[in-house]
Amino acid sequence: EDQVTQSPEALRLQEGESSSLNCSYTVSGLRGLFWYRQDPGKGPEFLFTLYSAGEEKEKERLKATLTKKESFLHITAPKPEDSATYLCAVQAGGSNYKLTFGKGTLLTVNP
Amino acid sequence: NAGVTQTPKFRVLKTGQSMTLLCAQDMNHEYMYWYRQDPGMGLRLIHYSVGEGTTAKGEVPDGYNVSRLKKQNFLLGLESAAPSQTSVYFCASSRLAGDYEQYFGPGTRLTVT
């Protein structure tokens, strides 16, 4: 059974204080690992897809990296508008539709 | 493009009542999904569709039915609502090939009393 564990559950940062969120996974043949951002009362918003170990992707202050067992979402010099819940999901090989989601990390960035 | 839209945004039902949630997408995506999101549980797949006229069960299908009569629409039905179905429901869609990221709607908050 595919499993995704995200840590920490919640993270408070000061504006400008860089940090990382972790997503550990077990899956039978990874097809892709996805990061989403979810604001309160809204649907998840797609951020990145990573396909193979060693891959990295960046968007503004966010950088996602992938190893064979985990992914990190690095947040550099965060701003209050980066406050959100960040969700990680995996897709197994042979399943081009099913995503298994973690429970998310609630990030709060204080000004 | 509106992307993925859902109606209604909020609904309160009494136990035993029925309702239908509507999802529409204008991206010509083949795949569509219904999820529920509960505190501490993460997103869980209820049903999905890989094309017009097809549906399949996801992780938590009991108590729900779905239909995909048109490619752009995916309906989620509750025949006899129960308090355990109080949740936020999200619809999503994705392409048939290439990148498989799913695009989500804004959600429907359902309360069953």
Coordinates of C-alpha atoms in Angstrom, one line a residue:
Chain A
E1 CA 0.0 0.0 0.0
D2 CA 1.3 3.4 -1.0
Q3 CA 2.0 5.7 2.0
V4 CA 3.0 9.4 2.3
T5 CA 4.1 11.0 5.6
Q6 CA 4.7 14.7 5.9
S7 CA 6.6 16.5 8.6
P8 CA 6.3 18.6 10.6
E9 CA 2.5 18.8 10.9
A10 CA 2.9 22.6 11.5
L11 CA 5.7 25.0 11.1
R12 CA 5.9 28.6 12.2
L13 CA 8.6 30.9 10.7
Q14 CA 9.5 34.5 10.8
E15 CA 9.6 36.4 7.6
G16 CA 12.9 35.7 5.9
E17 CA 13.7 32.6 8.0
S18 CA 14.4 29.7 5.5
S19 CA 13.4 26.1 6.2
S20 CA 12.3 22.8 4.7
L21 CA 9.3 20.6 4.7
N22 CA 9.6 16.9 4.4
C23 CA 7.6 14.3 2.5
S24 CA 8.6 10.6 3.1
Y25 CA 7.0 8.0 0.9
T26 CA 6.7 4.3 0.1
V27 CA 5.3 3.4 -3.3
S28 CA 5.5 0.5 -5.7
G29 CA 7.4 2.1 -8.5
L30 CA 7.2 5.9 -8.4
R31 CA 5.7 7.5 -11.5
G32 CA 5.6 11.0 -10.0
L33 CA 5.7 13.0 -6.8
F34 CA 3.5 16.1 -6.6
W35 CA 3.5 19.2 -4.4
Y36 CA 0.4 21.3 -3.9
R37 CA -0.4 24.4 -1.9
Q38 CA -3.8 24.8 -0.3
D39 CA -5.1 28.1 1.1
P40 CA -7.9 28.0 3.7
G41 CA -11.3 27.4 2.2
K42 CA -9.8 26.7 -1.3
G43 CA -8.9 23.7 -3.4
P44 CA -5.3 22.5 -3.7
E45 CA -3.2 24.4 -6.2
F46 CA -0.5 22.5 -8.2
L47 CA 3.1 23.5 -7.6
F48 CA 5.5 20.8 -8.9
T49 CA 5.9 17.4 -10.3
L50 CA 9.1 15.4 -9.7
Y51 CA 9.8 12.2 -11.5
S52 CA 13.2 10.8 -10.6
A53 CA 15.7 10.9 -7.8
G54 CA 18.0 13.9 -8.0
E55 CA 15.5 16.0 -9.8
E56 CA 14.9 19.6 -8.6
K57 CA 12.3 22.2 -9.5
E58 CA 12.0 25.9 -8.5
K59 CA 9.3 28.5 -8.4
E60 CA 9.9 31.8 -6.8
R61 CA 11.0 31.1 -3.2
L62 CA 10.2 27.4 -3.4
K63 CA 12.4 24.6 -4.5
A64 CA 11.4 20.9 -4.5
T65 CA 13.9 18.1 -4.4
L66 CA 13.5 14.3 -4.7
T67 CA 15.4 11.3 -3.4
K68 CA 14.4 7.6 -3.6
K69 CA 12.6 7.8 -0.2
E70 CA 11.7 11.4 0.3
S71 CA 11.1 14.9 -1.1
F72 CA 11.9 18.2 0.4
L73 CA 10.2 21.5 -0.2
H74 CA 12.7 24.2 0.6
I75 CA 11.4 27.7 1.3
T76 CA 13.9 30.5 1.0
A77 CA 13.3 33.8 2.7
P78 CA 9.6 33.2 3.1
K79 CA 7.0 36.0 3.1
P80 CA 3.6 36.0 5.0
E81 CA 1.9 35.3 1.7
D82 CA 3.6 31.9 1.6
S83 CA 1.5 30.9 4.6
A84 CA -0.6 27.9 3.5
T85 CA -0.9 24.1 3.9
Y86 CA 1.5 22.3 1.6
L87 CA 0.4 18.8 0.4
C88 CA 2.6 16.1 -1.0
A89 CA 1.2 13.2 -3.1
V90 CA 2.6 10.2 -4.9
Q91 CA 1.5 8.4 -8.0
A92 CA 2.5 4.8 -8.5
G93 CA 3.8 3.3 -11.7
G94 CA 1.0 1.6 -13.7
S95 CA -1.5 4.0 -12.2
N96 CA -1.8 7.1 -14.3
Y97 CA -4.6 8.5 -12.2
K98 CA -4.5 7.6 -8.5
L99 CA -2.7 10.0 -6.1
T100 CA -2.0 9.1 -2.5
F101 CA -1.8 12.3 -0.4
G102 CA -0.1 13.1 2.8
K103 CA -1.9 15.0 5.6
G104 CA 0.0 18.2 4.8
T105 CA 2.2 20.7 6.6
L106 CA 0.6 23.9 7.8
L107 CA 3.1 26.7 7.3
T108 CA 2.6 30.1 9.0
V109 CA 5.0 32.9 8.2
N110 CA 4.9 35.8 10.6
P111 CA 5.8 39.3 9.5
Chain B
N1 CA -10.8 29.4 -18.8
A2 CA -12.7 28.8 -15.6
G3 CA -10.7 25.6 -14.9
V4 CA -12.6 23.3 -12.5
T5 CA -15.9 24.6 -11.0
Q6 CA -18.1 23.0 -8.4
T7 CA -21.7 23.7 -7.3
P8 CA -22.9 24.3 -4.7
K9 CA -20.2 25.8 -2.5
F10 CA -22.1 25.0 0.7
R11 CA -24.9 22.7 1.7
V12 CA -26.6 21.5 4.8
L13 CA -28.6 18.3 4.7
K14 CA -30.6 16.3 7.2
T15 CA -29.8 12.6 7.7
G16 CA -31.5 10.6 5.0
Q17 CA -31.8 13.4 2.4
S18 CA -30.2 13.1 -1.0
M19 CA -28.3 15.5 -3.1
T20 CA -26.0 15.8 -6.2
L21 CA -22.8 17.7 -6.4
L22 CA -21.8 19.0 -9.8
C23 CA -18.3 19.3 -11.2
A24 CA -17.5 20.9 -14.5
Q25 CA -14.1 21.4 -16.3
D26 CA -13.3 23.3 -19.5
M27 CA -9.8 22.0 -20.1
N28 CA -10.9 19.0 -22.1
H29 CA -9.4 16.6 -19.6
E30 CA -10.1 12.9 -19.8
Y31 CA -9.8 12.0 -16.2
M32 CA -12.0 13.4 -13.4
Y33 CA -12.0 12.6 -9.7
W34 CA -14.0 13.2 -6.5
Y35 CA -12.2 13.5 -3.2
R36 CA -13.2 14.2 0.4
Q37 CA -11.0 16.1 2.8
D38 CA -11.5 15.6 6.6
P39 CA -9.4 17.1 9.4
G40 CA -6.4 14.9 10.1
M41 CA -7.2 12.5 7.3
G42 CA -5.9 14.2 4.2
L43 CA -7.5 13.9 0.8
R44 CA -9.2 10.6 0.0
L45 CA -10.4 9.4 -3.4
I46 CA -14.1 8.5 -3.5
H47 CA -14.7 7.7 -7.2
Y48 CA -13.0 8.6 -10.5
S49 CA -13.6 8.5 -14.2
V50 CA -11.1 7.8 -17.0
G51 CA -13.5 9.0 -19.7
E52 CA -17.0 9.9 -20.7
G53 CA -19.4 7.1 -19.7
T54 CA -16.9 5.4 -17.4
T55 CA -16.7 5.4 -13.6
A56 CA -14.7 3.5 -11.0
K57 CA -14.4 3.2 -7.2
G58 CA -11.7 4.9 -5.3
E59 CA -10.6 4.4 -1.7
V60 CA -13.8 5.4 0.1
P61 CA -16.8 4.8 -2.3
D62 CA -19.5 3.6 0.1
G63 CA -22.6 5.8 0.3
Y64 CA -21.7 7.6 -3.0
N65 CA -22.6 7.2 -6.6
V66 CA -21.2 9.0 -9.6
S67 CA -22.0 9.6 -13.3
R68 CA -20.0 11.0 -16.2
L69 CA -22.5 11.4 -19.1
K70 CA -20.6 14.3 -20.7
K71 CA -16.8 14.6 -20.8
Q72 CA -16.8 18.0 -19.1
N73 CA -19.1 17.0 -16.2
F74 CA -18.7 14.6 -13.2
L75 CA -21.6 14.3 -10.8
L76 CA -21.4 12.9 -7.2
G77 CA -24.6 11.7 -5.6
L78 CA -25.5 11.0 -2.0
E79 CA -28.6 8.9 -2.0
S80 CA -29.2 8.9 1.8
A81 CA -26.9 11.3 3.6
A82 CA -25.3 10.3 6.9
P83 CA -23.5 12.5 9.5
S84 CA -20.3 10.6 8.6
Q85 CA -20.5 12.2 5.2
T86 CA -20.0 15.7 6.6
S87 CA -16.8 16.8 4.8
V88 CA -15.3 19.1 2.2
Y89 CA -15.6 17.6 -1.3
F90 CA -13.2 18.4 -4.0
C91 CA -13.4 17.6 -7.7
A92 CA -10.3 17.4 -9.8
S93 CA -9.3 16.7 -13.4
S94 CA -6.2 15.7 -15.3
R95 CA -5.0 14.9 -18.9
L96 CA -4.9 11.5 -20.4
A97 CA -1.2 11.6 -21.2
G98 CA 1.9 13.6 -20.4
D99 CA 2.2 15.2 -17.0
Y100 CA -0.4 13.8 -14.7
E101 CA -1.0 16.6 -12.3
Q102 CA -4.5 17.0 -11.1
Y103 CA -6.3 20.4 -11.1
F104 CA -8.7 21.0 -8.3
G105 CA -12.0 22.8 -7.9
P106 CA -12.8 25.2 -5.0
G107 CA -14.6 22.6 -3.0
T108 CA -18.1 22.0 -1.6
R109 CA -18.6 22.1 2.2
L110 CA -21.3 19.7 3.2
T111 CA -22.8 19.3 6.6
V112 CA -25.2 16.5 7.5
T113 CA -27.2 16.9 10.7

